[in-house]
């Protein structure tokens, strides 16, 4: 679910402007999973544009506090959300931790890096939601450390049905700055894509795992 419509449209426009999101239905990208996709999203680019990263920081900080209440800790999911997570934590004056995909193989073998006490309220910051599996593994790691997860805030989601199911099953509320639906509407309005291309992009979102495999 998006925080609000205005933020969703503005965020989508900014991501398109800096090519953090690329739309190419005629020459689809291939994801690491093997899926063919007419969209590629790299929200790490946000950090390279000061005015845009400040906008993302401010929208996260304002909407996280409004939606979840002020947490005790902000947690970023490694590696894509570490940078923006730190910005949000700094804006809110809160401690920050980050979560590795898996525990370190050496030393203290941490998966959650930073100081976290049992029972603390945590909001997790993520850059991108596809199926939600890796994001929810981070939630699981935090819960294993005794954290109380208030919810997750992400820059962008593809809005897959499987992601909605995964978050519901994990009992995690997800809110995003923008999503696929608002992105496509904005992309047509600003002439990044045609209406025919929009139809192709909408078809992909219905069955992304099989799209383009014929």
Coordinates of C-alpha atoms in Angstrom, one line a residue:
X1 CA 0.0 0.0 0.0
X2 CA 1.3 3.5 -0.9
X3 CA 1.6 6.1 1.8
X4 CA -0.4 8.6 -0.4
X5 CA -1.1 9.3 -4.0
X6 CA 0.8 12.6 -4.3
X7 CA 4.0 11.0 -2.9
X8 CA 3.6 8.0 -5.2
X9 CA 3.4 10.1 -8.3
X10 CA 6.2 12.4 -7.3
X11 CA 8.5 9.5 -6.4
X12 CA 7.7 7.7 -9.6
X13 CA 8.6 10.8 -11.6
X14 CA 11.9 11.3 -9.8
X15 CA 12.9 7.6 -10.2
X16 CA 12.2 7.9 -14.0
X17 CA 14.2 11.1 -14.3
X18 CA 17.4 9.7 -12.9
X19 CA 16.9 6.3 -14.7
X20 CA 16.6 4.5 -11.4
X21 CA 13.7 2.8 -13.1
X22 CA 14.0 1.9 -16.8
X23 CA 11.1 0.7 -18.9
X24 CA 11.8 -1.2 -22.0
X25 CA 9.0 -3.6 -23.1
X26 CA 10.5 -4.2 -26.6
X27 CA 13.9 -5.4 -25.2
X28 CA 13.2 -6.8 -21.8
X29 CA 15.8 -7.3 -19.1
X30 CA 16.6 -10.6 -17.5
X31 CA 16.6 -10.7 -13.7
X32 CA 18.9 -12.9 -11.6
X33 CA 15.9 -15.2 -11.1
X34 CA 15.7 -15.8 -14.9
X35 CA 12.5 -13.8 -15.2
X36 CA 12.1 -11.6 -18.3
X37 CA 11.1 -8.2 -17.3
X38 CA 10.2 -4.9 -19.2
X39 CA 11.3 -2.9 -16.1
X40 CA 14.5 -2.6 -14.2
X41 CA 14.8 -0.8 -10.9
X42 CA 18.0 0.3 -9.2
X43 CA 17.0 2.6 -6.3
X44 CA 20.6 2.8 -5.2
X45 CA 21.0 5.6 -7.7
X46 CA 18.8 7.8 -5.4
X47 CA 21.9 8.3 -3.1
X48 CA 23.8 10.0 -5.9
X49 CA 21.3 12.8 -6.3
X50 CA 21.3 15.0 -3.2
X51 CA 17.9 16.7 -3.8
X52 CA 16.2 13.4 -4.6
X53 CA 17.7 11.5 -1.7
X54 CA 16.6 14.4 0.6
X55 CA 13.1 14.1 -0.7
X56 CA 13.0 10.4 -0.2
X57 CA 14.5 10.8 3.3
X58 CA 11.9 13.4 4.3
X59 CA 8.9 11.5 2.9
X60 CA 10.0 8.4 4.7
X61 CA 10.6 10.1 8.0
X62 CA 7.2 12.0 7.8
X63 CA 5.1 9.0 6.7
X64 CA 6.8 6.4 8.9
X65 CA 6.0 8.5 12.0
X66 CA 2.5 9.1 10.8
X67 CA 1.7 5.5 9.9
X68 CA 3.6 3.5 12.5
X69 CA 4.3 6.0 15.3
X70 CA 7.9 6.9 16.1
X71 CA 9.8 3.6 16.5
X72 CA 12.9 3.0 18.8
X73 CA 15.1 1.9 15.9
X74 CA 15.3 2.0 12.1
X75 CA 16.6 -1.1 10.4
X76 CA 17.9 -1.2 6.8
X77 CA 18.0 -4.3 4.7
X78 CA 21.5 -4.9 3.2
X79 CA 22.8 -3.7 0.9
X80 CA 20.3 -1.6 -1.1
X81 CA 18.5 0.0 1.8
X82 CA 21.5 0.7 4.2
X83 CA 22.1 4.2 2.8
X84 CA 18.5 5.5 2.8
X85 CA 17.9 3.8 6.1
X86 CA 20.7 5.7 7.7
X87 CA 19.3 9.0 6.3
X88 CA 15.9 8.2 7.7
X89 CA 17.3 7.3 11.1
X90 CA 19.3 10.5 11.2
X91 CA 16.3 12.6 10.3
X92 CA 14.2 11.0 13.0
X93 CA 17.1 11.1 15.6
X94 CA 16.9 7.3 16.0
X95 CA 19.4 4.5 16.3
X96 CA 20.1 2.5 13.1
X97 CA 20.9 -1.2 12.5
X98 CA 21.1 -3.2 9.3
X99 CA 20.4 -6.8 8.4
X100 CA 22.6 -9.0 6.4
X101 CA 21.1 -11.6 4.0
X102 CA 22.7 -14.3 6.2
X103 CA 24.9 -14.4 9.3
X104 CA 28.6 -13.7 8.9
X105 CA 30.8 -16.7 8.6
X106 CA 33.3 -15.4 11.0
X107 CA 33.8 -13.3 14.2
X108 CA 30.5 -12.8 16.1
X109 CA 28.5 -14.3 13.2
X110 CA 26.0 -11.5 13.3
X111 CA 23.1 -11.1 10.9
X112 CA 21.8 -8.0 12.6
X113 CA 24.6 -5.4 12.8
X114 CA 24.4 -2.6 15.3
X115 CA 22.9 -2.3 18.9
X116 CA 19.4 -3.7 19.2
X117 CA 17.7 -4.5 22.5
X118 CA 14.9 -7.1 23.0
X119 CA 11.4 -5.5 22.9
X120 CA 12.4 -2.4 20.9
X121 CA 10.0 -1.2 18.3
X122 CA 11.5 -1.4 14.8
X123 CA 10.5 -0.1 11.4
X124 CA 12.3 -1.8 8.5
X125 CA 13.4 0.3 5.5
X126 CA 13.8 -1.4 2.1
X127 CA 14.6 -0.1 -1.3
X128 CA 12.5 -2.5 -3.5
X129 CA 9.9 -5.1 -3.0
X130 CA 9.5 -7.9 -5.6
X131 CA 8.2 -11.2 -4.1
X132 CA 9.1 -9.9 -0.6
X133 CA 11.0 -13.0 0.4
X134 CA 14.4 -11.4 1.1
X135 CA 12.8 -8.5 2.9
X136 CA 10.8 -10.8 5.1
X137 CA 14.0 -12.8 5.9
X138 CA 15.3 -9.6 7.4
X139 CA 12.2 -9.3 9.4
X140 CA 12.6 -12.8 10.7
X141 CA 16.2 -12.1 11.7
X142 CA 15.1 -9.0 13.6
X143 CA 12.3 -10.9 15.4
X144 CA 14.8 -13.6 16.3
X145 CA 16.8 -10.9 18.1
X146 CA 13.6 -9.9 20.0
X147 CA 12.6 -6.9 18.0
X148 CA 8.9 -5.8 17.8
X149 CA 8.4 -5.1 14.1
X150 CA 6.0 -2.2 13.6
X151 CA 6.1 -2.5 9.8
X152 CA 8.2 -2.0 6.7
X153 CA 8.6 1.1 4.5
X154 CA 10.0 0.7 1.0
X155 CA 10.8 3.0 -1.9
X156 CA 9.0 1.0 -4.5
X157 CA 7.0 -2.2 -5.0
X158 CA 6.1 -4.1 -8.2
X159 CA 2.8 -5.0 -6.5
X160 CA 2.9 -8.7 -7.1
X161 CA 0.1 -10.8 -5.6
X162 CA 2.7 -13.2 -4.2
X163 CA 4.3 -10.3 -2.3
X164 CA 1.0 -9.3 -0.7
X165 CA 0.4 -12.9 0.3
X166 CA 3.9 -13.2 1.8
X167 CA 3.6 -10.0 3.8
X168 CA 0.1 -11.0 5.1
X169 CA 1.4 -14.4 6.1
X170 CA 4.3 -12.8 8.0
X171 CA 1.9 -10.3 9.6
X172 CA 4.0 -7.3 8.4
X173 CA 2.3 -4.1 7.3
X174 CA 4.0 -2.8 4.1
X175 CA 3.8 0.8 2.9
X176 CA 5.7 2.3 0.0
X177 CA 6.6 5.7 -1.4
X178 CA 5.5 4.5 -4.9
X179 CA 4.3 1.4 -6.8
X180 CA 4.0 -0.1 -10.2
X181 CA 0.5 1.2 -10.9
X182 CA 1.3 4.8 -10.2
X183 CA 4.5 4.5 -12.1
X184 CA 2.8 3.4 -15.3
X185 CA 0.1 6.1 -15.0
X186 CA 2.8 8.7 -14.6
X187 CA 5.0 7.3 -17.4
X188 CA 2.1 7.5 -19.9
X189 CA 1.2 11.0 -18.7
X190 CA 4.8 12.2 -19.0
X191 CA 5.3 10.4 -22.4
X192 CA 8.0 8.0 -21.2
X193 CA 5.9 5.2 -22.7
X194 CA 2.9 4.9 -25.0
X195 CA -0.5 3.5 -24.1
X196 CA 0.3 0.4 -26.1
X197 CA 3.5 -0.1 -24.1
X198 CA 1.5 0.5 -20.9
X199 CA -0.7 -2.5 -21.9
X200 CA 2.4 -4.7 -22.3
X201 CA 3.8 -3.6 -19.0
X202 CA 0.4 -4.3 -17.3
X203 CA 0.4 -7.8 -18.8
X204 CA 3.8 -8.5 -17.3
X205 CA 2.7 -7.6 -13.8
X206 CA -0.1 -10.2 -13.9
X207 CA 2.2 -13.1 -14.5
X208 CA 5.9 -12.0 -14.3
X209 CA 7.4 -15.5 -13.9
X210 CA 6.1 -16.6 -17.3
X211 CA 6.0 -13.4 -19.3
X212 CA 8.1 -13.4 -22.4
X213 CA 9.0 -17.1 -22.1
X214 CA 7.0 -18.2 -25.2

